[in-house]
């Protein structure tokens, strides 16, 4: 982040503003959110916000940059290079089932997808910050599974990743979204169909 | 549709209102759309709208019910029962590649996904009206391919459908969305990985 113009920055206020922006975005979408609402929710004046961000889009993008967790929470590159893909995937299922069935996850995915055409800069930030680090790990895992022969040698990994992630994000936005138990079974079936879990 | 209250309905005005509602929804989302804007765009007074629809959500849902095409445009149940799945899928690729890369398709998918958590009734209408008829055909096609041995006997068809549709809808919302040429190749790879096209 660059230095602020004018008065020295109040880091506490910045975080409160970014949190308020992200929460309002998730709750009401870009179109339903205003700088005025963000200021009220964060308990600051509008000028404080405008000193740092010129538009709500910039602010929401900065909020995703700062607050959306980059930590993937599953396998490290080292583990992928040495351990069994089946075991790594099996070990990741519980965390993934819990994470993808929270109301917050569903709501954030809906809003990011929902603004992908009207506000592509928000999807671009989310993509770079949240999705790409996970895709890199998934690509390494698929490559390893390919070497071991459980994933077809000619399978396009980008498409395979889209099929896994696309299925899960699509599923959580469908009517009658899954609970954790159902999501566990769902993830197992997705990974199995791709070749990342045994038949 | 039920009969209107009060004055006899003007079917032309109804269509203009529904079209205006759907266009504004796609352009600005539920939260960015108001009954006032819909009235102005449709060239009618607000009372005309409120005589038919109590809320913008009801109106947008009715617009999807009426205007989103139920016609799937590809194989009939009869063709699926008798013809080669490979040939049916091959024949459907051109239309699917064109349809899924139009700005309108991307924008509608984004908005429907985007409102899935805040306004589940819109997703429910889209699901019933647009998605379910297509899923039924896809399930029949997978079943037939299973009988013929190109799709694994134990593959869960609902998950396989989510993987295909999820991949495509996810792909068109990503940064750098595909053009028709790339989508043709993408669809081929998706169908191939599921077993609906040969290696």
mmCIF file of N, CA and C in Angstrom, chain A residues 26 68-69 71-74 91-110 126 130 134 165 168-169 171-173 177-184 187 191, chain B residues 117:
data_model
loop_
_atom_site.group_PDB
_atom_site.id
_atom_site.type_symbol
_atom_site.label_atom_id
_atom_site.label_comp_id
_atom_site.label_asym_id
_atom_site.label_seq_id
_atom_site.Cartn_x
_atom_site.Cartn_y
_atom_site.Cartn_z
ATOM 1 N N UNK A 26 -20.657 -8.127 0.590
ATOM 2 C CA UNK A 26 -21.195 -9.482 0.683
ATOM 3 C C UNK A 26 -22.703 -9.454 0.911
ATOM 4 N N UNK A 68 -9.163 -11.105 2.443
ATOM 5 C CA UNK A 68 -9.422 -12.467 1.993
ATOM 6 C C UNK A 68 -8.131 -13.274 2.152
ATOM 7 N N UNK A 69 -8.259 -14.396 2.797
ATOM 8 C CA UNK A 69 -7.080 -15.149 3.242
ATOM 9 C C UNK A 69 -6.357 -15.796 2.065
ATOM 10 N N UNK A 71 -3.724 -17.788 2.601
ATOM 11 C CA UNK A 71 -3.365 -19.098 3.162
ATOM 12 C C UNK A 71 -4.302 -20.183 2.609
ATOM 13 N N UNK A 72 -3.740 -21.162 1.936
ATOM 14 C CA UNK A 72 -4.619 -22.162 1.334
ATOM 15 C C UNK A 72 -5.079 -23.202 2.344
ATOM 16 N N UNK A 73 -4.306 -23.390 3.391
ATOM 17 C CA UNK A 73 -4.767 -24.286 4.454
ATOM 18 C C UNK A 73 -4.638 -25.771 4.152
ATOM 19 N N UNK A 74 -4.146 -26.123 2.961
ATOM 20 C CA UNK A 74 -3.950 -27.562 2.771
ATOM 21 C C UNK A 74 -2.495 -27.882 2.439
ATOM 22 N N UNK A 91 -6.820 -35.891 3.256
ATOM 23 C CA UNK A 91 -6.588 -35.065 4.452
ATOM 24 C C UNK A 91 -7.195 -33.673 4.320
ATOM 25 N N UNK A 92 -7.406 -33.217 3.070
ATOM 26 C CA UNK A 92 -7.913 -31.856 2.858
ATOM 27 C C UNK A 92 -9.439 -31.793 2.846
ATOM 28 N N UNK A 93 -10.092 -32.941 2.750
ATOM 29 C CA UNK A 93 -11.539 -32.930 2.530
ATOM 30 C C UNK A 93 -12.311 -32.305 3.691
ATOM 31 N N UNK A 94 -11.935 -32.651 4.904
ATOM 32 C CA UNK A 94 -12.693 -32.146 6.044
ATOM 33 C C UNK A 94 -12.693 -30.609 6.063
ATOM 34 N N UNK A 95 -11.504 -30.028 5.942
ATOM 35 C CA UNK A 95 -11.400 -28.564 5.954
ATOM 36 C C UNK A 95 -12.161 -27.926 4.801
ATOM 37 N N UNK A 96 -12.065 -28.542 3.620
ATOM 38 C CA UNK A 96 -12.749 -27.989 2.450
ATOM 39 C C UNK A 96 -14.265 -28.079 2.609
ATOM 40 N N UNK A 97 -14.736 -29.194 3.178
ATOM 41 C CA UNK A 97 -16.187 -29.368 3.356
ATOM 42 C C UNK A 97 -16.734 -28.328 4.333
ATOM 43 N N UNK A 98 -15.978 -28.078 5.391
ATOM 44 C CA UNK A 98 -16.409 -27.071 6.376
ATOM 45 C C UNK A 98 -16.364 -25.672 5.758
ATOM 46 N N UNK A 99 -15.232 -25.360 5.087
ATOM 47 C CA UNK A 99 -15.044 -24.007 4.565
ATOM 48 C C UNK A 99 -16.068 -23.650 3.489
ATOM 49 N N UNK A 100 -16.393 -24.601 2.618
ATOM 50 C CA UNK A 100 -17.253 -24.272 1.478
ATOM 51 C C UNK A 100 -18.742 -24.294 1.819
ATOM 52 N N UNK A 101 -19.079 -24.709 3.033
ATOM 53 C CA UNK A 101 -20.506 -24.722 3.394
ATOM 54 C C UNK A 101 -20.863 -23.627 4.398
ATOM 55 N N UNK A 102 -19.912 -22.755 4.722
ATOM 56 C CA UNK A 102 -20.272 -21.636 5.609
ATOM 57 C C UNK A 102 -21.101 -20.627 4.836
ATOM 58 N N UNK A 103 -22.029 -19.949 5.510
ATOM 59 C CA UNK A 103 -22.799 -18.889 4.845
ATOM 60 C C UNK A 103 -21.887 -17.806 4.260
ATOM 61 N N UNK A 104 -20.775 -17.503 4.961
ATOM 62 C CA UNK A 104 -19.861 -16.462 4.469
ATOM 63 C C UNK A 104 -19.241 -16.848 3.126
ATOM 64 N N UNK A 105 -18.820 -18.103 3.002
ATOM 65 C CA UNK A 105 -18.210 -18.544 1.745
ATOM 66 C C UNK A 105 -19.219 -18.449 0.607
ATOM 67 N N UNK A 106 -20.403 -18.991 0.833
ATOM 68 C CA UNK A 106 -21.435 -18.938 -0.210
ATOM 69 C C UNK A 106 -21.701 -17.497 -0.617
ATOM 70 N N UNK A 107 -21.839 -16.625 0.372
ATOM 71 C CA UNK A 107 -22.206 -15.238 0.075
ATOM 72 C C UNK A 107 -21.084 -14.513 -0.667
ATOM 73 N N UNK A 108 -19.824 -14.765 -0.268
ATOM 74 C CA UNK A 108 -18.711 -14.097 -0.941
ATOM 75 C C UNK A 108 -18.584 -14.591 -2.384
ATOM 76 N N UNK A 109 -18.656 -15.911 -2.566
ATOM 77 C CA UNK A 109 -18.578 -16.466 -3.928
ATOM 78 C C UNK A 109 -19.688 -15.878 -4.799
ATOM 79 N N UNK A 110 -20.907 -15.838 -4.259
ATOM 80 C CA UNK A 110 -22.026 -15.288 -5.034
ATOM 81 C C UNK A 110 -21.730 -13.861 -5.466
ATOM 82 N N UNK A 126 -9.782 -10.877 -6.605
ATOM 83 C CA UNK A 126 -10.082 -12.148 -5.944
ATOM 84 C C UNK A 126 -9.294 -13.278 -6.600
ATOM 85 N N UNK A 130 -6.829 -14.891 -4.121
ATOM 86 C CA UNK A 130 -7.383 -16.077 -3.485
ATOM 87 C C UNK A 130 -7.267 -17.316 -4.371
ATOM 88 N N UNK A 134 -4.216 -21.169 -4.948
ATOM 89 C CA UNK A 134 -4.826 -22.496 -4.842
ATOM 90 C C UNK A 134 -4.700 -23.271 -6.152
ATOM 91 N N UNK A 165 -13.345 -26.985 -9.141
ATOM 92 C CA UNK A 165 -13.747 -25.749 -8.446
ATOM 93 C C UNK A 165 -15.104 -25.271 -8.943
ATOM 94 N N UNK A 168 -17.936 -27.255 -7.337
ATOM 95 C CA UNK A 168 -18.174 -26.929 -5.923
ATOM 96 C C UNK A 168 -18.836 -25.553 -5.784
ATOM 97 N N UNK A 169 -18.321 -24.567 -6.501
ATOM 98 C CA UNK A 169 -18.911 -23.232 -6.379
ATOM 99 C C UNK A 169 -20.331 -23.218 -6.966
ATOM 100 N N UNK A 171 -22.335 -25.823 -7.033
ATOM 101 C CA UNK A 171 -23.181 -26.590 -6.109
ATOM 102 C C UNK A 171 -23.639 -25.753 -4.916
ATOM 103 N N UNK A 172 -22.728 -24.926 -4.361
ATOM 104 C CA UNK A 172 -23.114 -24.172 -3.151
ATOM 105 C C UNK A 172 -24.075 -23.027 -3.475
ATOM 106 N N UNK A 173 -24.174 -22.667 -4.758
ATOM 107 C CA UNK A 173 -25.115 -21.597 -5.131
ATOM 108 C C UNK A 173 -26.455 -22.141 -5.617
ATOM 109 N N UNK A 177 -28.644 -25.879 -0.934
ATOM 110 C CA UNK A 177 -27.193 -26.080 -0.829
ATOM 111 C C UNK A 177 -26.856 -27.174 0.186
ATOM 112 N N UNK A 178 -25.711 -27.826 0.012
ATOM 113 C CA UNK A 178 -25.357 -28.981 0.851
ATOM 114 C C UNK A 178 -24.921 -28.599 2.257
ATOM 115 N N UNK A 179 -25.163 -29.490 3.226
ATOM 116 C CA UNK A 179 -24.550 -29.320 4.545
ATOM 117 C C UNK A 179 -23.172 -29.990 4.517
ATOM 118 N N UNK A 180 -22.472 -29.952 5.639
ATOM 119 C CA UNK A 180 -21.084 -30.438 5.659
ATOM 120 C C UNK A 180 -21.002 -31.923 5.273
ATOM 121 N N UNK A 181 -21.925 -32.727 5.798
ATOM 122 C CA UNK A 181 -21.926 -34.161 5.475
ATOM 123 C C UNK A 181 -22.058 -34.403 3.985
ATOM 124 N N UNK A 182 -23.034 -33.712 3.393
ATOM 125 C CA UNK A 182 -23.252 -33.888 1.959
ATOM 126 C C UNK A 182 -22.039 -33.374 1.184
ATOM 127 N N UNK A 183 -21.456 -32.263 1.624
ATOM 128 C CA UNK A 183 -20.308 -31.704 0.917
ATOM 129 C C UNK A 183 -19.108 -32.628 0.979
ATOM 130 N N UNK A 184 -18.915 -33.302 2.098
ATOM 131 C CA UNK A 184 -17.836 -34.297 2.203
ATOM 132 C C UNK A 184 -17.991 -35.355 1.108
ATOM 133 N N UNK A 187 -17.419 -33.728 -2.425
ATOM 134 C CA UNK A 187 -16.003 -33.493 -2.737
ATOM 135 C C UNK A 187 -15.310 -34.803 -3.095
ATOM 136 N N UNK A 191 -13.400 -35.396 -6.645
ATOM 137 C CA UNK A 191 -11.981 -35.777 -6.723
ATOM 138 C C UNK A 191 -11.818 -37.158 -7.372
ATOM 139 N N UNK B 117 -27.588 -16.085 -3.057
ATOM 140 C CA UNK B 117 -27.671 -16.109 -1.599
ATOM 141 C C UNK B 117 -28.615 -15.016 -1.087
#
